[in-house]
PDB file of C-alpha atoms in Angstrom:
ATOM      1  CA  UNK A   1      15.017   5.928   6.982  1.00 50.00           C
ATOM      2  CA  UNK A   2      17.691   5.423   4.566  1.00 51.00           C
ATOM      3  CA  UNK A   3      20.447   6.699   6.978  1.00 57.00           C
ATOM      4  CA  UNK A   4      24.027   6.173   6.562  1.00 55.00           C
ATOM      5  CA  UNK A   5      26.328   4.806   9.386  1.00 55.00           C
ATOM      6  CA  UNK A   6      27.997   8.037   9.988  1.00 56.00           C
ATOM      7  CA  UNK A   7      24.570   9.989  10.324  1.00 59.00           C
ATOM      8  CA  UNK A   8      22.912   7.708  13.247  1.00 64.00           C
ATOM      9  CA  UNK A   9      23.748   8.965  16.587  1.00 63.00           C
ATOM     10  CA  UNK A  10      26.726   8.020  18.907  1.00 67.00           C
ATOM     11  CA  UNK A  11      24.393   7.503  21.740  1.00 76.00           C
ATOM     12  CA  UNK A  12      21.560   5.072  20.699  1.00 83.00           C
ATOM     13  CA  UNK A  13      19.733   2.491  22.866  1.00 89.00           C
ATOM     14  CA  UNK A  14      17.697   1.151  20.012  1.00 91.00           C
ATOM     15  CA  UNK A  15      15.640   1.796  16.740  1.00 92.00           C
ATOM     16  CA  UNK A  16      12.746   1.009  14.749  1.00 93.00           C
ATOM     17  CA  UNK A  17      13.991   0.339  11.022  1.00 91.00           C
ATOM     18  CA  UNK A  18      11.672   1.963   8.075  1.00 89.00           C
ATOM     19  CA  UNK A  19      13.073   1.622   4.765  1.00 83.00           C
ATOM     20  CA  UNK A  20      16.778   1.167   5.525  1.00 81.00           C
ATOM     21  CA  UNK A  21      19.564  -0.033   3.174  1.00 78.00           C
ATOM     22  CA  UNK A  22      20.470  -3.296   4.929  1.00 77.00           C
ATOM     23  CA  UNK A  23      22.971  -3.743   1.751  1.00 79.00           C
ATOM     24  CA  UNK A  24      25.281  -1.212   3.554  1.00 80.00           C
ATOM     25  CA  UNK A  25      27.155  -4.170   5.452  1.00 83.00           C
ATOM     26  CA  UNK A  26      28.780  -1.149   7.843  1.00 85.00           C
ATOM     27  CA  UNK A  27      25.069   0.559   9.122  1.00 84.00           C
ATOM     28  CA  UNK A  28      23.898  -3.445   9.125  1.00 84.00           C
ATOM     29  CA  UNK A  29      27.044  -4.090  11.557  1.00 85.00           C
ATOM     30  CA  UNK A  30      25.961  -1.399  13.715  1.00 85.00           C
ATOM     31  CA  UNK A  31      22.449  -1.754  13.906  1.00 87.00           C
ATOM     32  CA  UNK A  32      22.944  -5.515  14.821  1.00 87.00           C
ATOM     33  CA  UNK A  33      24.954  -4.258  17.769  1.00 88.00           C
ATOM     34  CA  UNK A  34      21.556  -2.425  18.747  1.00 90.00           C
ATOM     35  CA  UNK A  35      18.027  -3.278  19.795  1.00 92.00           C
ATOM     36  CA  UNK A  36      16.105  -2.885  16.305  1.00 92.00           C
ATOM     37  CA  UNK A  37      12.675  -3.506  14.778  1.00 94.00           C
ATOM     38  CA  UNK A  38      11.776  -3.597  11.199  1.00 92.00           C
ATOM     39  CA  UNK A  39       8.482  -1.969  10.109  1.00 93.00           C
ATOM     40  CA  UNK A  40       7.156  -3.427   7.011  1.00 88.00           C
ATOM     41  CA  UNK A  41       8.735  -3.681   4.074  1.00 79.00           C
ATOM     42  CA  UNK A  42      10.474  -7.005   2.210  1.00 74.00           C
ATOM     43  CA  UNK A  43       8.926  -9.618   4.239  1.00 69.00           C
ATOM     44  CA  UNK A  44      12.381 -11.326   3.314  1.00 68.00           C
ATOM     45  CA  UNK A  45      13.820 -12.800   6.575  1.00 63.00           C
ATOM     46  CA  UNK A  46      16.348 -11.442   8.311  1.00 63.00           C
ATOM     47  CA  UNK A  47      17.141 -13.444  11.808  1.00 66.00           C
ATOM     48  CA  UNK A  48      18.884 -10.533  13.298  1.00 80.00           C
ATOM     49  CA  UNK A  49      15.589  -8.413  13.947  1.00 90.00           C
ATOM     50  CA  UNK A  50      12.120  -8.490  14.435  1.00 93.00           C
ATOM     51  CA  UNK A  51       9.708  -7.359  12.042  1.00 93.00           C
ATOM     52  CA  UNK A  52       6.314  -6.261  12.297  1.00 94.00           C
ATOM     53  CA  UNK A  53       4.327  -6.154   8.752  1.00 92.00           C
ATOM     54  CA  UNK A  54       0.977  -6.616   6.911  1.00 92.00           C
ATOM     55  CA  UNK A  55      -0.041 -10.030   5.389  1.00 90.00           C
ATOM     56  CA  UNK A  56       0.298  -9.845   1.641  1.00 88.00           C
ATOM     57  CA  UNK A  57      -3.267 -10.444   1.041  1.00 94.00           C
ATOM     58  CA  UNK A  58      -4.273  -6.611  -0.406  1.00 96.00           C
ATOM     59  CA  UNK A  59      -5.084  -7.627  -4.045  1.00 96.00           C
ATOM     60  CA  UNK A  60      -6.557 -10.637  -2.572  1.00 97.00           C
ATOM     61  CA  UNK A  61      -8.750  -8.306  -0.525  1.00 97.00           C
ATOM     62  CA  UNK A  62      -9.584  -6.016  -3.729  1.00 97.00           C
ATOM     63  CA  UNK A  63     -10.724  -8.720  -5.862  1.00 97.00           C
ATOM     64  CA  UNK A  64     -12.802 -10.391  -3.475  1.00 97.00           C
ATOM     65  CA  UNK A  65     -14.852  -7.669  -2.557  1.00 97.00           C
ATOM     66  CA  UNK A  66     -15.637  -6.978  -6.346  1.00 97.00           C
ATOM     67  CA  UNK A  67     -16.582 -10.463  -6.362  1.00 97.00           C
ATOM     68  CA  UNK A  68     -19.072 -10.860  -3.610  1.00 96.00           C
ATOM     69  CA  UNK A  69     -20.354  -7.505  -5.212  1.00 96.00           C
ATOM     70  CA  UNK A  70     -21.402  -8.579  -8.308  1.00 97.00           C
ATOM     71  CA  UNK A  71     -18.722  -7.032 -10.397  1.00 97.00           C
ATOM     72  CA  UNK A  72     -18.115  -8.795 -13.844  1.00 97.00           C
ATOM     73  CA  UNK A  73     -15.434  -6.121 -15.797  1.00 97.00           C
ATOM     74  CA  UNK A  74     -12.693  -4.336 -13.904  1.00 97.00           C
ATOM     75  CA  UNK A  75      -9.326  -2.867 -14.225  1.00 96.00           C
ATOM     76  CA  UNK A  76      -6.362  -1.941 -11.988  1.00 96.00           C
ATOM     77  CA  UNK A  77      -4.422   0.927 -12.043  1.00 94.00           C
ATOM     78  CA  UNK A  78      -0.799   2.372 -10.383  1.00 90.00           C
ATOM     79  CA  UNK A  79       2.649   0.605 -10.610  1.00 88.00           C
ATOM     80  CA  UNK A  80       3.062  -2.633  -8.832  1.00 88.00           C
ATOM     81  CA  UNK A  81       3.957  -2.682  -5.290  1.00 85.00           C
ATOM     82  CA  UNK A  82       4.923  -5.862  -3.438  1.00 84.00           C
ATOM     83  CA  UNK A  83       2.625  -8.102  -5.182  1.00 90.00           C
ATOM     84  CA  UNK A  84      -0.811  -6.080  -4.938  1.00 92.00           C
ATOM     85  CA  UNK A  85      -1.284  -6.027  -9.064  1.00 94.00           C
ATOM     86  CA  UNK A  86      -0.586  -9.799  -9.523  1.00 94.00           C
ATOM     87  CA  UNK A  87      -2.471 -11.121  -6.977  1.00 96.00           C
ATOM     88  CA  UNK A  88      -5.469  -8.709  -7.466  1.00 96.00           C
ATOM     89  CA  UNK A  89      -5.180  -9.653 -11.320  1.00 96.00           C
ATOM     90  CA  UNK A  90      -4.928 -13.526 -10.749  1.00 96.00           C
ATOM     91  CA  UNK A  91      -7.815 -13.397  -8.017  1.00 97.00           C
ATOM     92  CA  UNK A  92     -10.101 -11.712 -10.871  1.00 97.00           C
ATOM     93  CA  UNK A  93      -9.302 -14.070 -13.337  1.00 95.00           C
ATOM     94  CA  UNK A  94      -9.631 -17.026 -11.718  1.00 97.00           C
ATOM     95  CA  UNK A  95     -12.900 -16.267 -10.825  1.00 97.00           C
ATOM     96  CA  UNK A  96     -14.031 -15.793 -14.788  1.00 96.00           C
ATOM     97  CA  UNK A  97     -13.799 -11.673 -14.313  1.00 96.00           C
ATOM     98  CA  UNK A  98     -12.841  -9.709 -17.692  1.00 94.00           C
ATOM     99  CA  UNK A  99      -9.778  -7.479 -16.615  1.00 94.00           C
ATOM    100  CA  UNK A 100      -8.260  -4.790 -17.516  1.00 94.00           C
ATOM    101  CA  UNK A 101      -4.746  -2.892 -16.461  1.00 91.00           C
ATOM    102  CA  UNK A 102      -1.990  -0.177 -17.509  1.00 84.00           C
ATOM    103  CA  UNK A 103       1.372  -0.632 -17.926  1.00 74.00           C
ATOM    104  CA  UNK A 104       2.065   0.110 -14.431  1.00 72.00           C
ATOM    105  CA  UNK A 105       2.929   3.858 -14.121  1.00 68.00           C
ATOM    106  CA  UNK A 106       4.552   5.433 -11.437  1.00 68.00           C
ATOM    107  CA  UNK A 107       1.984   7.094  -8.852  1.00 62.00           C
ATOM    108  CA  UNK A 108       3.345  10.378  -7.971  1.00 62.00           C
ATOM    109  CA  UNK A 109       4.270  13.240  -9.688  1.00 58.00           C
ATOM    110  CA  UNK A 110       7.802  13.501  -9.344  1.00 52.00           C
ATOM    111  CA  UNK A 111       7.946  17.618  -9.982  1.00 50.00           C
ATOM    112  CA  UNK A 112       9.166  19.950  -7.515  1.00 49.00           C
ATOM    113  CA  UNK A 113       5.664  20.782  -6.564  1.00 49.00           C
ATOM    114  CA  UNK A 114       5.673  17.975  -4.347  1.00 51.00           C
ATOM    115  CA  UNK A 115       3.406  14.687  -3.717  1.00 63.00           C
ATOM    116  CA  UNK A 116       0.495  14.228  -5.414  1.00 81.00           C
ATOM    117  CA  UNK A 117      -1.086  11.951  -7.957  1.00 88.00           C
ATOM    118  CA  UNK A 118       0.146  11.445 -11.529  1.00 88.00           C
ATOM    119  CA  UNK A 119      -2.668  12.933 -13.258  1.00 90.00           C
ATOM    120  CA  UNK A 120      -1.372  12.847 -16.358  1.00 89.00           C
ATOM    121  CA  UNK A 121      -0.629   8.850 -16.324  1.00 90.00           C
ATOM    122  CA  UNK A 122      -4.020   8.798 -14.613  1.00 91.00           C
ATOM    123  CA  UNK A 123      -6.179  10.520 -16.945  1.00 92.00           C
ATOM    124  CA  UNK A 124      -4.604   8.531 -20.024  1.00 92.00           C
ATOM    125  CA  UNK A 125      -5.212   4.856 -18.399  1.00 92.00           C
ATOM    126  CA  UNK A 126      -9.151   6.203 -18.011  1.00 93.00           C
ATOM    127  CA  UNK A 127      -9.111   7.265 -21.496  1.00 93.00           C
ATOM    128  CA  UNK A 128      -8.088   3.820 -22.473  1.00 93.00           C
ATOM    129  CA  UNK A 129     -10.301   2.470 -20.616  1.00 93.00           C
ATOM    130  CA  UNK A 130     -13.185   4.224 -21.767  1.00 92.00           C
ATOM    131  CA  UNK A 131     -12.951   2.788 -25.345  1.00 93.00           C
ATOM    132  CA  UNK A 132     -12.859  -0.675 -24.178  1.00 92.00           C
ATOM    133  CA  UNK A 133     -16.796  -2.274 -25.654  1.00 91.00           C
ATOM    134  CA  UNK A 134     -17.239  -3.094 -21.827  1.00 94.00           C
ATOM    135  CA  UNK A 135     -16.497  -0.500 -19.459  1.00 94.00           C
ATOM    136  CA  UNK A 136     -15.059  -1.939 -15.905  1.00 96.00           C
ATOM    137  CA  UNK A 137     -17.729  -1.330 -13.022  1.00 96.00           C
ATOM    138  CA  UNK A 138     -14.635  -1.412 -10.049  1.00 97.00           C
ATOM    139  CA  UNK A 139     -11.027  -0.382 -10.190  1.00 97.00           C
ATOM    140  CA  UNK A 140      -8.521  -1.255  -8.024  1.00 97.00           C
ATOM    141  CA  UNK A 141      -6.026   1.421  -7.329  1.00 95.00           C
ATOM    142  CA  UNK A 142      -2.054  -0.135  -6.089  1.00 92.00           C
ATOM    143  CA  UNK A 143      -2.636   3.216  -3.823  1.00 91.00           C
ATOM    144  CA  UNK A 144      -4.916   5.753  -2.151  1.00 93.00           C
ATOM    145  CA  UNK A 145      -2.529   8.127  -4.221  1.00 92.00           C
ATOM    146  CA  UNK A 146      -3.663   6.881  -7.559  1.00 93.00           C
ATOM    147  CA  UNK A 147      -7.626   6.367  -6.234  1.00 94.00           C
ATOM    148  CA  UNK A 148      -7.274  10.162  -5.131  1.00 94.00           C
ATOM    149  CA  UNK A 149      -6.355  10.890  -8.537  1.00 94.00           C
ATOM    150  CA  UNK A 150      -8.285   8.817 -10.431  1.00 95.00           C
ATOM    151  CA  UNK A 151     -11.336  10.459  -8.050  1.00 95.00           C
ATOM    152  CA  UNK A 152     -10.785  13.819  -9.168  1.00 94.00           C
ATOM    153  CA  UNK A 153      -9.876  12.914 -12.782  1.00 94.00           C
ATOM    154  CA  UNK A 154     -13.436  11.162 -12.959  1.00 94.00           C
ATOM    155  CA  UNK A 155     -15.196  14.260 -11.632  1.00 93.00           C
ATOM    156  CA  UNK A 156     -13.612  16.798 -13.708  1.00 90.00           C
ATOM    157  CA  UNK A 157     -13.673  15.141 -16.641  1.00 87.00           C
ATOM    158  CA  UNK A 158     -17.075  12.863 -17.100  1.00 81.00           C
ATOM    159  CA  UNK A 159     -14.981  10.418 -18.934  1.00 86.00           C
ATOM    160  CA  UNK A 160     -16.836   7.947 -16.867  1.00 89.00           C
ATOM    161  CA  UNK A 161     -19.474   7.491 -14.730  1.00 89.00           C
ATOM    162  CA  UNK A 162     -18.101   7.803 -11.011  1.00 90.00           C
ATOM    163  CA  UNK A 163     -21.093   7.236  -9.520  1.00 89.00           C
ATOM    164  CA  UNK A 164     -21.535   3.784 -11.567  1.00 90.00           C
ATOM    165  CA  UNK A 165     -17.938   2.799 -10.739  1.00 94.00           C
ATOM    166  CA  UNK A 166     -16.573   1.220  -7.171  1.00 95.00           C
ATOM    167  CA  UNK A 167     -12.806   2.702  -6.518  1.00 96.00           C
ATOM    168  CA  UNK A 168     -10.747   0.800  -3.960  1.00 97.00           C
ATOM    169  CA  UNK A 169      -7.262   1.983  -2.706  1.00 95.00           C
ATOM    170  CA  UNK A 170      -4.549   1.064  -0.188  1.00 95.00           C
ATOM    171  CA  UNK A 171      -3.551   2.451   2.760  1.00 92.00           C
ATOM    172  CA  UNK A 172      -6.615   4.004   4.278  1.00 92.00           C
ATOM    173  CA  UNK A 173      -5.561   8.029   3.809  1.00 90.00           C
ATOM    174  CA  UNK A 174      -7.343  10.396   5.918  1.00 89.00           C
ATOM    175  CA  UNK A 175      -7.742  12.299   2.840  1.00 89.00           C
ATOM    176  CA  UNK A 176     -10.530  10.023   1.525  1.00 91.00           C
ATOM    177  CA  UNK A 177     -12.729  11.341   3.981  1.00 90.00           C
ATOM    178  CA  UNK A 178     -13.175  14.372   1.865  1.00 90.00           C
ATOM    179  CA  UNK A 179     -13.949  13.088  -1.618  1.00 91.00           C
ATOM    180  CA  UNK A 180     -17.783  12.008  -2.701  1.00 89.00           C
ATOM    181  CA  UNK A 181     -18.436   9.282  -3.061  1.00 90.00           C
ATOM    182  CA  UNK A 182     -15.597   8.493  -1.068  1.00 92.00           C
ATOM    183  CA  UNK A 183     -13.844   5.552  -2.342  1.00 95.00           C
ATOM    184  CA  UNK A 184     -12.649   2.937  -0.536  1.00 96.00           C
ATOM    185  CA  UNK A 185      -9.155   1.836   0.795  1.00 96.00           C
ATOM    186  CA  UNK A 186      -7.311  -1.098   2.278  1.00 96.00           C
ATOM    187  CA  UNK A 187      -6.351  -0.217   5.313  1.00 95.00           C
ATOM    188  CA  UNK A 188      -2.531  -1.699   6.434  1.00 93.00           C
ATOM    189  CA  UNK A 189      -3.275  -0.857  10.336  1.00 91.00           C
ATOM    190  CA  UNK A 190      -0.272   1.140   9.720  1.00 91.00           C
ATOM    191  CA  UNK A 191      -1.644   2.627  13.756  1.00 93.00           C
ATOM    192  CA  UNK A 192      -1.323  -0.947  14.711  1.00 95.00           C
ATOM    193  CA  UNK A 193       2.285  -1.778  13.286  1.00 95.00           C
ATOM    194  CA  UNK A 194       3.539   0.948  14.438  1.00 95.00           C
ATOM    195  CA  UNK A 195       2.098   0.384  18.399  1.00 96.00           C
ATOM    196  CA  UNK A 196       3.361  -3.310  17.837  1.00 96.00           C
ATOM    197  CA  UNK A 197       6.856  -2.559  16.053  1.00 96.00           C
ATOM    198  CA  UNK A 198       7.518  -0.175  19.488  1.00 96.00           C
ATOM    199  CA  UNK A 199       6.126  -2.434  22.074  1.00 96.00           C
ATOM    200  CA  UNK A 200       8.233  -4.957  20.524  1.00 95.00           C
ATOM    201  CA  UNK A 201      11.435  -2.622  20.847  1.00 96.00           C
ATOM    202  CA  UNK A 202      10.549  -2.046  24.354  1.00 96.00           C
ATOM    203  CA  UNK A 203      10.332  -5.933  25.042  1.00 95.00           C
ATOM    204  CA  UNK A 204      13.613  -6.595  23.150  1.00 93.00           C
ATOM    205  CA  UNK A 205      15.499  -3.544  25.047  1.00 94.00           C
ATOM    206  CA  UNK A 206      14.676  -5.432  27.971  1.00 94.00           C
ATOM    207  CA  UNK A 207      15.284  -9.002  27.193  1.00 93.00           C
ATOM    208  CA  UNK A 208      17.743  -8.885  24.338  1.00 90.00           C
ATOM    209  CA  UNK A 209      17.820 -12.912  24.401  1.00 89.00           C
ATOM    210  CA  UNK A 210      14.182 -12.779  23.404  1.00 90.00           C
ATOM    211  CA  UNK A 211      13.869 -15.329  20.179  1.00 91.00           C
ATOM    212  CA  UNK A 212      13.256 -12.582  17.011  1.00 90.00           C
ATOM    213  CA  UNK A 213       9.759 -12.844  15.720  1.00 91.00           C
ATOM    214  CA  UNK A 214       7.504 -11.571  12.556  1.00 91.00           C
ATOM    215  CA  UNK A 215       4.110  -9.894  13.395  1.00 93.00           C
ATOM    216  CA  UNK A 216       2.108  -9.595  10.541  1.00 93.00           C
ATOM    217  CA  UNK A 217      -1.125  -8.207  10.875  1.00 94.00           C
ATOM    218  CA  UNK A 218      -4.208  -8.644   8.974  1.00 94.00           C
ATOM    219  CA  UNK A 219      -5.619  -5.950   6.468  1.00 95.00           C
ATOM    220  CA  UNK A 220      -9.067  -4.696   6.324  1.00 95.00           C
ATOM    221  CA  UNK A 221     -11.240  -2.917   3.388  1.00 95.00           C
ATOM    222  CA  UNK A 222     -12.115   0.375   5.323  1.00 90.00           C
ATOM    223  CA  UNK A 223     -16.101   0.802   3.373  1.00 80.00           C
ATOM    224  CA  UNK A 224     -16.896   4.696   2.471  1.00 60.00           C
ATOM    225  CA  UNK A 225     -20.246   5.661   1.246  1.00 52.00           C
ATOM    226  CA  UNK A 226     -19.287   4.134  -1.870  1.00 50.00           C
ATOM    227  CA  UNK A 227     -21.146   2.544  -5.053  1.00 48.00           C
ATOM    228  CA  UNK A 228     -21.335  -0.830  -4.562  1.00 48.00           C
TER     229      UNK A 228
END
């Protein structure tokens, strides 16, 4: 992950690639030398290695489950990523859906005390959306980072019902599990591209002829015991 040329190892028989710098034309020289697999990231192609990704279909997946749910008013909240915001935001109001969403803050906290959600940017975006005449019955989180957040924000605070209000995320955190009502995530199969990307490394090690290919697989919404 974001390695220079001069860090990688002298001795390497191959390598999956997670959030390189492919712009660094001296690492890209070496690693085409080498067996490599990308794992997700820009689905842009790149004929020199394989890829293994998720379909870009997560705001897709968002907006139709507050669809077949009933939901009329909802929001989105977090920064964009890929195209989760626009596609979750085009879905919605295509289908007649009143929507709201934030400027598109950044999701972590970027203090020295480490990862965690950006409260403050959090708790202002509910505040917001607390005045609107309608308030949104569903909200779309870009992350499970932001839907942790907005989670605890909602329970400290009572600026809004959480038990009235259906929270979906991305990614599928293991952390989840511990918040009531647990919202709900889509889940990457970030387990499953990661079993493909090194089966595929394995194959390519031993038939380095082997045409490159792009796996994507298909994400899921992972239900809690969640308001509809």
């Amino acid at each position: 992950k974001n390695q220079s040329c001069e860090s990688l190892p002298k001795k390497l028989d191959g390598a999956i690639l997670f959030n390189v710098d492919l712009s660094d034309l001296t690492l890209l020289q070496k690693l085409r030398s080498l067996p490599c697999v990308r794992v997700m990231g820009s689905t842009e192609k790149f004929d020199y290695f394989d890829h293994v990704t998720y379909e870009s279909v997560i705001g897709d997946l968002a907006a139709n489950y507050f669809i077949k749910h009933g939901h009329k008013t909802v929001a989105c909240l977090g920064e964009e990523i890929g195209v989760r915001k626009q596609s979750f935001l085009k879905r919605c109001k295509s289908a007649g859906l009143v929507t709201y969403t934030d400027s598109g803050f950044s999701v972590e906290d970027e203090s020295p005390r480490g990862h965690k959600p950006n409260f403050i940017e959090i708790y202002n975006a509910v505040e917001k959306l607390s005045k609107q005449e309608v308030l949104p019955t569903a909200i779309f989180t870009t992350s499970d980072t932001v839907a942790i957040g907005l989670h605890q924000i909602l329970l400290a605070h009572q600026i809004m019902d959480i038990k009235k209000i259906c929270i979906i995320g991305v990614n599928n955190d293991y952390v989840l599990d511990n918040l009531y009502p647990r919202p709900l995530s889509v889940d990457i199969q970030v387990e499953s591209i990661a079993d493909q990307a090194i089966e595929r490394l394995f194959l390519r090690m031993k038939n380095p002829q082997e045409p490159i290919r792009q796996l994507y697989l298909t994400p899921i919404i992972s239900e809690g015991n969640n308001f509809p």
